[in-house]
Short mmCIF file of N, CA and C in Angstrom, two decimals:
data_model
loop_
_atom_site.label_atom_id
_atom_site.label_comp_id
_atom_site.label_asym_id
_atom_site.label_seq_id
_atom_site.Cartn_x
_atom_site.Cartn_y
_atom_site.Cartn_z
N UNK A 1 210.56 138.55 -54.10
CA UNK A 1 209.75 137.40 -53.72
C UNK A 1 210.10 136.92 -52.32
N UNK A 2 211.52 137.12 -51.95
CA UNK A 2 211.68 136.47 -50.81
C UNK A 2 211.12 137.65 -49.83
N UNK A 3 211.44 138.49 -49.63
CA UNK A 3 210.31 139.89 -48.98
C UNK A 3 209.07 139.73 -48.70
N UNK A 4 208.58 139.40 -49.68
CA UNK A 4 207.34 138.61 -49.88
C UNK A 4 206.51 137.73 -48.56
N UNK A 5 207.55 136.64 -48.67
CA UNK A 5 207.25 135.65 -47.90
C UNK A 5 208.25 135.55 -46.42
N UNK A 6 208.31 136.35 -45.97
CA UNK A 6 208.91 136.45 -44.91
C UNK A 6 207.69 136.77 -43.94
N UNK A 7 208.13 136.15 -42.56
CA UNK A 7 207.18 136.27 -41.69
C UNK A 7 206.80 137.81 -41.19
N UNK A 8 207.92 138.66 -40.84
CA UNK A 8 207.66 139.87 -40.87
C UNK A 8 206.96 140.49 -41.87
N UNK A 9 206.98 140.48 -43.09
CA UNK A 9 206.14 140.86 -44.46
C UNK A 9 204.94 140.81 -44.22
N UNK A 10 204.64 139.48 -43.63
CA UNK A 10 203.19 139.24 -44.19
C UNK A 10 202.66 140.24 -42.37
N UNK A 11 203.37 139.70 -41.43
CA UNK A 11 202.62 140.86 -40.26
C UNK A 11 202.20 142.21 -40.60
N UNK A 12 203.20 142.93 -41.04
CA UNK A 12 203.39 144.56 -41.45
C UNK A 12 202.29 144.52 -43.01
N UNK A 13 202.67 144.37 -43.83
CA UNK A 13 202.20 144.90 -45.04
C UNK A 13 201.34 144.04 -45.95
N UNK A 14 201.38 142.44 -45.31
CA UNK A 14 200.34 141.57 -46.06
C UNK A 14 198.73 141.47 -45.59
N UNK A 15 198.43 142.57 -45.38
CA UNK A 15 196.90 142.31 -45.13
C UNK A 15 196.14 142.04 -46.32
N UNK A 16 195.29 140.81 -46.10
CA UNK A 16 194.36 140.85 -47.51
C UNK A 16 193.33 140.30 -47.05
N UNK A 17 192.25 141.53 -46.76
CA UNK A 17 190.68 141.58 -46.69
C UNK A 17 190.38 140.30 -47.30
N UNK A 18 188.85 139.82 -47.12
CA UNK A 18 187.98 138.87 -47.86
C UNK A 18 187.59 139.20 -49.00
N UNK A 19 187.47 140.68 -48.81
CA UNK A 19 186.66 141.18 -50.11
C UNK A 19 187.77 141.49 -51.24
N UNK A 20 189.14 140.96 -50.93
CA UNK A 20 190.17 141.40 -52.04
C UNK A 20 190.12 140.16 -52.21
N UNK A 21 189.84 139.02 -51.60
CA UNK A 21 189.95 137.85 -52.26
C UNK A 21 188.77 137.27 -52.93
N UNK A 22 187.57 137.66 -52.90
CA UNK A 22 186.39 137.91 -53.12
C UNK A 22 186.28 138.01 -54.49
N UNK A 23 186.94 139.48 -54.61
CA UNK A 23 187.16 140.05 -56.28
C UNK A 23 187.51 138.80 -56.99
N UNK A 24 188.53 138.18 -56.80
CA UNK A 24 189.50 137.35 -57.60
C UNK A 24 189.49 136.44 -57.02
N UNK A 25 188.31 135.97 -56.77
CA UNK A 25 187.57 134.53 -56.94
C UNK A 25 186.67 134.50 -58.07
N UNK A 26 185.65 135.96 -57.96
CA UNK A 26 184.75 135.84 -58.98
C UNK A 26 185.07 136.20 -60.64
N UNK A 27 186.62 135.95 -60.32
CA UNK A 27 187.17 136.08 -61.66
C UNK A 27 187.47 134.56 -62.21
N UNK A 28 187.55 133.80 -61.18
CA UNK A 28 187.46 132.40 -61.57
C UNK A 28 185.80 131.55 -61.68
N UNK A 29 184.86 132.48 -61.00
CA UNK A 29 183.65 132.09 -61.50
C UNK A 29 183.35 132.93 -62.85
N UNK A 30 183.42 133.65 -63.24
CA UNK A 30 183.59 134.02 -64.81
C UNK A 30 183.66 133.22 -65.75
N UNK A 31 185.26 132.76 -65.81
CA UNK A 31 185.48 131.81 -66.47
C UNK A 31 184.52 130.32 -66.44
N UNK A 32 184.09 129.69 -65.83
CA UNK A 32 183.11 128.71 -65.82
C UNK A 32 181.90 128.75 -64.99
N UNK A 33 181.36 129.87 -64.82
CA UNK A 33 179.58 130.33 -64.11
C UNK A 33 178.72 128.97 -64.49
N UNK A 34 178.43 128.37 -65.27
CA UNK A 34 177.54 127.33 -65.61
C UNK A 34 177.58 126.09 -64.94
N UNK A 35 178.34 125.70 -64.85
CA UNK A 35 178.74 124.22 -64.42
C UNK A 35 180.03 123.94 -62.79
N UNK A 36 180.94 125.24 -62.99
CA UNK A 36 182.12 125.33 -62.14
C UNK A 36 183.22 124.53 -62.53
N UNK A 37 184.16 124.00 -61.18
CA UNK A 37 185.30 123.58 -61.98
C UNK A 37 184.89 122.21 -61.39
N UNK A 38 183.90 121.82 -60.52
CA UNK A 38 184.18 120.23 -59.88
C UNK A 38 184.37 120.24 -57.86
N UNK A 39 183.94 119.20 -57.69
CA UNK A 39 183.87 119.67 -56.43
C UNK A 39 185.47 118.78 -56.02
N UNK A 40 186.34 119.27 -55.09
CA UNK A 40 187.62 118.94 -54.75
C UNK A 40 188.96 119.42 -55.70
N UNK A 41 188.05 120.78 -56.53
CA UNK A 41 189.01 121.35 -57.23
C UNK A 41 189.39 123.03 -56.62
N UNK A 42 188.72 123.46 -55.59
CA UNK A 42 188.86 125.03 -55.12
C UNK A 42 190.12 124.95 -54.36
N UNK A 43 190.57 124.04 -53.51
CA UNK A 43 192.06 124.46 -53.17
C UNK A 43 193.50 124.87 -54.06
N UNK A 44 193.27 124.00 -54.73
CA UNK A 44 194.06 123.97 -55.85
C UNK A 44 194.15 125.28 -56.22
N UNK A 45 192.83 125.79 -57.34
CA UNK A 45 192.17 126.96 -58.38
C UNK A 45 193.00 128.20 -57.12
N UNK A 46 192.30 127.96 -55.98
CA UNK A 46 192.72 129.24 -55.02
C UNK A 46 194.22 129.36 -54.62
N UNK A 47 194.78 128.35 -54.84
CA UNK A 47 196.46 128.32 -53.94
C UNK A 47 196.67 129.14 -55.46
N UNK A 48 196.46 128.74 -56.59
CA UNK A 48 197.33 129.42 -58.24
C UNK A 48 196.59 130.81 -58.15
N UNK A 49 195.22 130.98 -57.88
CA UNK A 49 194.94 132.44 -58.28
C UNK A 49 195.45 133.41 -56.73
N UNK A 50 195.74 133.06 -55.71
CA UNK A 50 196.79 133.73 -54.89
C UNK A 50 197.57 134.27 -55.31
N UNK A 51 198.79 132.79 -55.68
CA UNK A 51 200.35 133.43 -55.98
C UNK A 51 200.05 134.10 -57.26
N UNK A 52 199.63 133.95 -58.34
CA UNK A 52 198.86 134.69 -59.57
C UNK A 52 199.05 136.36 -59.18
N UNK A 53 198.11 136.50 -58.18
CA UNK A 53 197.78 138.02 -57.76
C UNK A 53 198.36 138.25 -56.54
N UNK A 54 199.88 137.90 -56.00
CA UNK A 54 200.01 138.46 -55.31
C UNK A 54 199.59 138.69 -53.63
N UNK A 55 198.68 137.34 -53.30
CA UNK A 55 198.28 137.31 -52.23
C UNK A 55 198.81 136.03 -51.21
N UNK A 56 200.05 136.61 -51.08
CA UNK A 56 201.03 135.62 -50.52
C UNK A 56 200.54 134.86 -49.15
N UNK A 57 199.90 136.04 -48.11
CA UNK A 57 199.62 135.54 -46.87
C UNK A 57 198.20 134.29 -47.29
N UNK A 58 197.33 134.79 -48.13
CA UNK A 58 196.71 133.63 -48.41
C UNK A 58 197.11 132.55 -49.23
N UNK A 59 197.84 132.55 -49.82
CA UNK A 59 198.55 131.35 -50.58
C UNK A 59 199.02 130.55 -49.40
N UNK A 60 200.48 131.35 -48.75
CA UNK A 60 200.76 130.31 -47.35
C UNK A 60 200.12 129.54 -46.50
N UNK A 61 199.12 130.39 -46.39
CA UNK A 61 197.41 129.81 -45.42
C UNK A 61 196.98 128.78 -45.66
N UNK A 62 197.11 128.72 -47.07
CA UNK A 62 195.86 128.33 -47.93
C UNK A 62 194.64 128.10 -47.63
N UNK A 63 194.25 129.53 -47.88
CA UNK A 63 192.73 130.11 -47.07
C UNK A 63 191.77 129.50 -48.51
N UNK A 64 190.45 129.40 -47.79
CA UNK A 64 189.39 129.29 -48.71
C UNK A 64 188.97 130.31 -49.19
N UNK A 65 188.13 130.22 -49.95
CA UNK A 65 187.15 131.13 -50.23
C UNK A 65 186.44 132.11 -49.00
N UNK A 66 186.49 131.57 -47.77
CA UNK A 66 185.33 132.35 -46.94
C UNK A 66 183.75 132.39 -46.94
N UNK A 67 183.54 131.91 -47.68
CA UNK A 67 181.93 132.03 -48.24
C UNK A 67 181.78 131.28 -48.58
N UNK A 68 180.58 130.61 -48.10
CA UNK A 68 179.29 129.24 -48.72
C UNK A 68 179.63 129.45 -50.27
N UNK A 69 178.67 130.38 -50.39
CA UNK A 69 178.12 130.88 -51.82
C UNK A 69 179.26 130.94 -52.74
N UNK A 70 180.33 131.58 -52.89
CA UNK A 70 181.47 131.53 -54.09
C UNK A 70 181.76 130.47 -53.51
N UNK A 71 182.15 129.65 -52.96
CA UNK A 71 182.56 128.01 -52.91
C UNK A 71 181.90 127.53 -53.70
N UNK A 72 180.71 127.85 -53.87
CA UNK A 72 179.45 126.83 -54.25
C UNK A 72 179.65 126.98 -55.69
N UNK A 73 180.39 128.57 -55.63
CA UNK A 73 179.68 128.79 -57.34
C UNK A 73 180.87 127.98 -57.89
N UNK A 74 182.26 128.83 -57.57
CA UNK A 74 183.37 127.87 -58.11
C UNK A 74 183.05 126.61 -58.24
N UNK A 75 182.80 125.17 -56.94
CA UNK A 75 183.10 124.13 -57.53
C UNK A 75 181.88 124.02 -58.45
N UNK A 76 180.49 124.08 -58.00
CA UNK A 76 179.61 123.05 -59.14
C UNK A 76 178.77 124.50 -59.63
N UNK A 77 179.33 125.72 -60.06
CA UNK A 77 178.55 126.71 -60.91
C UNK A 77 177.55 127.12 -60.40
N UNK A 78 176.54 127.58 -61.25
CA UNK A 78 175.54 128.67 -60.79
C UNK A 78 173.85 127.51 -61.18
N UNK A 79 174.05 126.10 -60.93
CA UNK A 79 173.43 125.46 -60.93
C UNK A 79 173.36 124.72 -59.23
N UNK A 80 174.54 124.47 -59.20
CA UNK A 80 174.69 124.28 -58.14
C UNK A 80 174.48 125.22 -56.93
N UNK A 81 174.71 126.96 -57.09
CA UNK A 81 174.20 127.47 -56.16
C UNK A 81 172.89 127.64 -56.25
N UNK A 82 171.94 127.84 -56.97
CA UNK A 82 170.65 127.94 -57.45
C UNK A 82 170.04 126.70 -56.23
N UNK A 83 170.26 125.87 -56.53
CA UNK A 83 169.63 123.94 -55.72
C UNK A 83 169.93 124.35 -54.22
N UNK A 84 171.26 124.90 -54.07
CA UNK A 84 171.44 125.27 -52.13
C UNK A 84 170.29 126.11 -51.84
N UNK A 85 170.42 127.32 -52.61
CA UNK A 85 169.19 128.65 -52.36
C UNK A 85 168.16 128.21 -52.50
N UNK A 86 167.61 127.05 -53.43
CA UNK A 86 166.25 126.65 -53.04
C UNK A 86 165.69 126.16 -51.92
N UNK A 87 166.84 125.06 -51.47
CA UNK A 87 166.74 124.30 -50.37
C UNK A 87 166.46 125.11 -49.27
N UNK A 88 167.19 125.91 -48.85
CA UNK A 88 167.21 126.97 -48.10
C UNK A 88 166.09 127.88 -47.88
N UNK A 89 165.88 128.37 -48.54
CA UNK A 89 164.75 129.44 -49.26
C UNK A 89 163.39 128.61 -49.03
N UNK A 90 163.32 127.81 -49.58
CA UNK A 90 161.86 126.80 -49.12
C UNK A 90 161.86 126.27 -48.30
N UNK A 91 163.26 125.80 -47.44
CA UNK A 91 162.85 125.57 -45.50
C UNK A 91 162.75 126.72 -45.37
N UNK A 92 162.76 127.98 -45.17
CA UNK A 92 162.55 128.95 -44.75
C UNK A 92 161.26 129.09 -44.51
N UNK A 93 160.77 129.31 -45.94
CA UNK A 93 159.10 129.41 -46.13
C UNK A 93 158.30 128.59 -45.32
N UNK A 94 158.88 127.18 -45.44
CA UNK A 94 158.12 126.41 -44.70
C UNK A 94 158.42 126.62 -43.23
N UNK A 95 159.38 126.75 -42.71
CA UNK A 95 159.39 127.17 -40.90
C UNK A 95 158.64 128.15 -40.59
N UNK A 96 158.62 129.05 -41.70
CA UNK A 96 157.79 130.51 -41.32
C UNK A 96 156.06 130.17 -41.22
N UNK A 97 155.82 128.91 -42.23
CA UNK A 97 154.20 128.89 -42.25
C UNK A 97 154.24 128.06 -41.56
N UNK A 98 155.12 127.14 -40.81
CA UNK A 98 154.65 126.03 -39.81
C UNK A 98 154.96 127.00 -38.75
N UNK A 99 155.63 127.87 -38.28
CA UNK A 99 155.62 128.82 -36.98
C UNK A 99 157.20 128.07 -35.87
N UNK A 100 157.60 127.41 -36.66
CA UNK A 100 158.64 126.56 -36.31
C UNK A 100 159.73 127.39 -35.83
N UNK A 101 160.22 128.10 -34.58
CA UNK A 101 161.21 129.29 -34.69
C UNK A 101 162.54 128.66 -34.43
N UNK A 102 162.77 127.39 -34.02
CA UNK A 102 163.67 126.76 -33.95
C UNK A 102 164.74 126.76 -34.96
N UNK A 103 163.36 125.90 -36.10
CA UNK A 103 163.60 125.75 -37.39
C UNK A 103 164.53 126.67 -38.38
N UNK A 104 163.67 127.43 -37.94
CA UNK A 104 163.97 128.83 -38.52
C UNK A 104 165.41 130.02 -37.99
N UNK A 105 165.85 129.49 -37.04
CA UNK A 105 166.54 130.36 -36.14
C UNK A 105 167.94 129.33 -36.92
N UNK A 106 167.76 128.15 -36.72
CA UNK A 106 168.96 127.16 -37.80
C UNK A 106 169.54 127.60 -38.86
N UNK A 107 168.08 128.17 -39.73
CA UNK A 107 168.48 128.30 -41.13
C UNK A 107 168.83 129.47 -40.93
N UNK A 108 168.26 130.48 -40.73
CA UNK A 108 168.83 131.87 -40.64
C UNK A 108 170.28 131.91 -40.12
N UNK A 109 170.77 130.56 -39.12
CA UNK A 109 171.80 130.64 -38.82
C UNK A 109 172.82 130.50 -40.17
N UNK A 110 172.72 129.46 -40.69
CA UNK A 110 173.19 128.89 -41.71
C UNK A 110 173.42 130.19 -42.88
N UNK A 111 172.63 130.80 -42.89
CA UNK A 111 172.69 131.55 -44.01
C UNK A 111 173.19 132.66 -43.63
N UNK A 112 173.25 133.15 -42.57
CA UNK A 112 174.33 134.52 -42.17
C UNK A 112 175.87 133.79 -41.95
N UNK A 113 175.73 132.47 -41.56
CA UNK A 113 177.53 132.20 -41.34
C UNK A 113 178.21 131.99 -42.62
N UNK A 114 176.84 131.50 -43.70
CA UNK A 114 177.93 130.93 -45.24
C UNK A 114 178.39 132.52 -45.56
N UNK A 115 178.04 133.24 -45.29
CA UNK A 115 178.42 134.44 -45.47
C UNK A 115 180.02 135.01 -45.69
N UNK A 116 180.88 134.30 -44.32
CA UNK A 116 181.47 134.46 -44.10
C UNK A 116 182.34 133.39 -43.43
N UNK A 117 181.54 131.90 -43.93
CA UNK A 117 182.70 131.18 -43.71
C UNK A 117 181.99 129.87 -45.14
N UNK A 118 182.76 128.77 -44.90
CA UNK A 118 182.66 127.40 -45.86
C UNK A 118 182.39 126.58 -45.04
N UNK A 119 181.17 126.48 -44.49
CA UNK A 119 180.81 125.52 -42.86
C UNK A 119 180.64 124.12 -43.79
N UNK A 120 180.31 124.30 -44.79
CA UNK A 120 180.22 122.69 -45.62
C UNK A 120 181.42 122.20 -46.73
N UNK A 121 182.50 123.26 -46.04
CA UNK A 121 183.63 122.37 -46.62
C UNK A 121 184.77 121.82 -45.87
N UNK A 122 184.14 121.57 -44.38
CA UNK A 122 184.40 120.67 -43.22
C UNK A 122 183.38 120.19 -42.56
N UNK A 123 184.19 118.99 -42.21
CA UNK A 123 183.54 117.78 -41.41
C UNK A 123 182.63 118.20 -40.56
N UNK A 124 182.68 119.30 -39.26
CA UNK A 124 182.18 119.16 -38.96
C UNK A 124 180.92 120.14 -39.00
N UNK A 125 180.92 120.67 -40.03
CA UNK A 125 180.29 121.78 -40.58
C UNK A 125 178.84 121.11 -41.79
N UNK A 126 179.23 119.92 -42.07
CA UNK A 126 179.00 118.89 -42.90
C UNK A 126 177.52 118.02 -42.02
N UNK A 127 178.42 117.42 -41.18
CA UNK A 127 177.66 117.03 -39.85
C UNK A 127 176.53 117.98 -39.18
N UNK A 128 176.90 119.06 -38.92
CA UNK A 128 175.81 120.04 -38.44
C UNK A 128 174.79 120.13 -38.97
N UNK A 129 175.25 120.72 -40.31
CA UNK A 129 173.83 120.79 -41.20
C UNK A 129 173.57 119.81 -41.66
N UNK A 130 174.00 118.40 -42.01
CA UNK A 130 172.90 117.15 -42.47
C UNK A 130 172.64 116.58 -41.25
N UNK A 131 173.09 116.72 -40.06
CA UNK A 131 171.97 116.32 -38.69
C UNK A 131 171.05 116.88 -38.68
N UNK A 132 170.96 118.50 -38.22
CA UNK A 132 169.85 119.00 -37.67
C UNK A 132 168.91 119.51 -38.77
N UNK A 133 169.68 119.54 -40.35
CA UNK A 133 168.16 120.01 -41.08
C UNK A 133 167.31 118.41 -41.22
N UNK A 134 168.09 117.06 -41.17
CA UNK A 134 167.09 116.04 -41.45
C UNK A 134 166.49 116.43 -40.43
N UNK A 135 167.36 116.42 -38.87
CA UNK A 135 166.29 116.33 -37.70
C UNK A 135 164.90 117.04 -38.08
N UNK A 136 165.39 118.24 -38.20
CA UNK A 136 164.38 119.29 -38.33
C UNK A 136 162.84 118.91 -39.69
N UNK A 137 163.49 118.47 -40.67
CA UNK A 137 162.66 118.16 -41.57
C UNK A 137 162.16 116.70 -41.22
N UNK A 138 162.48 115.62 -40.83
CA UNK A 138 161.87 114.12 -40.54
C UNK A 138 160.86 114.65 -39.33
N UNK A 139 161.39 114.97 -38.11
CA UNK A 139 160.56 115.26 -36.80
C UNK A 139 159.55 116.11 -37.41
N UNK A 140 159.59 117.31 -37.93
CA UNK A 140 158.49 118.50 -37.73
C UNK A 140 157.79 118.49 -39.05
N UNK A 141 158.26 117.93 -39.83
CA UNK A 141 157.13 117.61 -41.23
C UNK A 141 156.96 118.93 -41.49
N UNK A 142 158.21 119.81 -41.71
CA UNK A 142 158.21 121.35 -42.30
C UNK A 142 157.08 121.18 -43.81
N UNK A 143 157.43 120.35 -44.41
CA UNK A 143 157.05 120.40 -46.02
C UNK A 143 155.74 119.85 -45.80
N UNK A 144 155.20 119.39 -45.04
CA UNK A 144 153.83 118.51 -45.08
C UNK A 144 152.86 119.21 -45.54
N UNK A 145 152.68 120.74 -44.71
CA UNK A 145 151.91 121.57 -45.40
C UNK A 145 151.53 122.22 -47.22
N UNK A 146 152.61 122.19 -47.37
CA UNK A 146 153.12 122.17 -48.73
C UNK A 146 152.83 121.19 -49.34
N UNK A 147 152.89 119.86 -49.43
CA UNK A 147 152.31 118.94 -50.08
C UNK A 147 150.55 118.96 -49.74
N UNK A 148 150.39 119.49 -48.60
CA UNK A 148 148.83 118.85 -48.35
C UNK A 148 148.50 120.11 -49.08
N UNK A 149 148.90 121.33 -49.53
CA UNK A 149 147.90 122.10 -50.26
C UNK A 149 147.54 121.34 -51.92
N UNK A 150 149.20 121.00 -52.32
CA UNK A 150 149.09 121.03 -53.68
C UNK A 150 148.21 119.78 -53.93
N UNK A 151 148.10 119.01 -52.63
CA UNK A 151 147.16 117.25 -52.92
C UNK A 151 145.66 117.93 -52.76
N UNK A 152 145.53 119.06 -52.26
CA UNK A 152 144.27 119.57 -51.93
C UNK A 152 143.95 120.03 -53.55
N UNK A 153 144.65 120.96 -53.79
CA UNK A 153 144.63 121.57 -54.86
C UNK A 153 144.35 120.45 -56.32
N UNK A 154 145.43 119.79 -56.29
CA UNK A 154 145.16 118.40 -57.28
C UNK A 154 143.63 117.48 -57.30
N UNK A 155 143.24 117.49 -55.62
CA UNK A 155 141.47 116.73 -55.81
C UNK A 155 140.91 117.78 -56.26
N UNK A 156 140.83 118.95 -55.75
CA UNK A 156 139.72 120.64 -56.29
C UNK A 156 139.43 120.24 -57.99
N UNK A 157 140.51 120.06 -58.73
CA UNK A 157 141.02 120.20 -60.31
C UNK A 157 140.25 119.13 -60.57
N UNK A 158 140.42 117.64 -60.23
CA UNK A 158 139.57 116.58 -60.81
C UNK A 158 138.62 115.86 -60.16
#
């Protein structure tokens, strides 16, 4: 153990990919997929399933998850990622039919970085995206279209 945790150790022989921590995260979304464990509970869950398996340099770190998405699933389950992907997924749609490339160039941002990082489990990552998607959605009335079909659609019916 003390080998282990020695600074030389972890230079030379502690490499641990995302995708090894990846694995054995989604062994803790297993265990609770529905609901998750709570939001302000993944540091914790991740510092025990580290030393657990052996992944000392991330235990010391105490690295996140790396990813939007298994953050999401761990703390609030596969309900909670479902509600992000909508959100997401339907500004999309809507930037694409309003022609909005701005819009659109945001979200696409957003969704290639959760990839590979937890931009909404810091401040200022937090800030970014609830500034510029209100901006984006109050100023450009992304969804307007979308409501004016289904109000269209609703007079057609009666």
């Amino acid at each position: 153990f003390k080998n282990d945790l020695t600074q030389q150790s972890m230079n030379d022989e502690m490499i641990e990919p995302r995708i090894i921590r990846w694995n054995h995260i989604m062994s803790l979304v297993e265990k609770s997929p529905v609901i998750g464990y709570g939001t302000g509970t993944e540091t914790k869950l991740l510092d025990q399933l580290y030393f657990d398996n052996k992944l000392y340099n991330s235990y010391l770190h105490q690295l996140n998850s790396h990813n939007q998405y298994l953050s999401i699933l761990v703390q609030k389950g596969i309900w909670g990622l479902i509600i992000f992907l909508f959100t997401l997924i339907a500004s999309i749609i809507s930037a694409i039919k309003q022609k909005d490339i701005l819009f659109l160039s945001f979200l696409l941002i957003i969704c290639i970085v959760s990839f590979s990082e937890n931009i909404l489990d810091a401040n200022k990552g937090i800030f970014f995206y609830a500034f510029f998607f209100s901006l984006f959605v109050l100023t450009g009335k992304p969804f307007d279209q979308i409501f004016r079909l289904k109000r269209e659609r609703d007079n057609t019916i009666n």
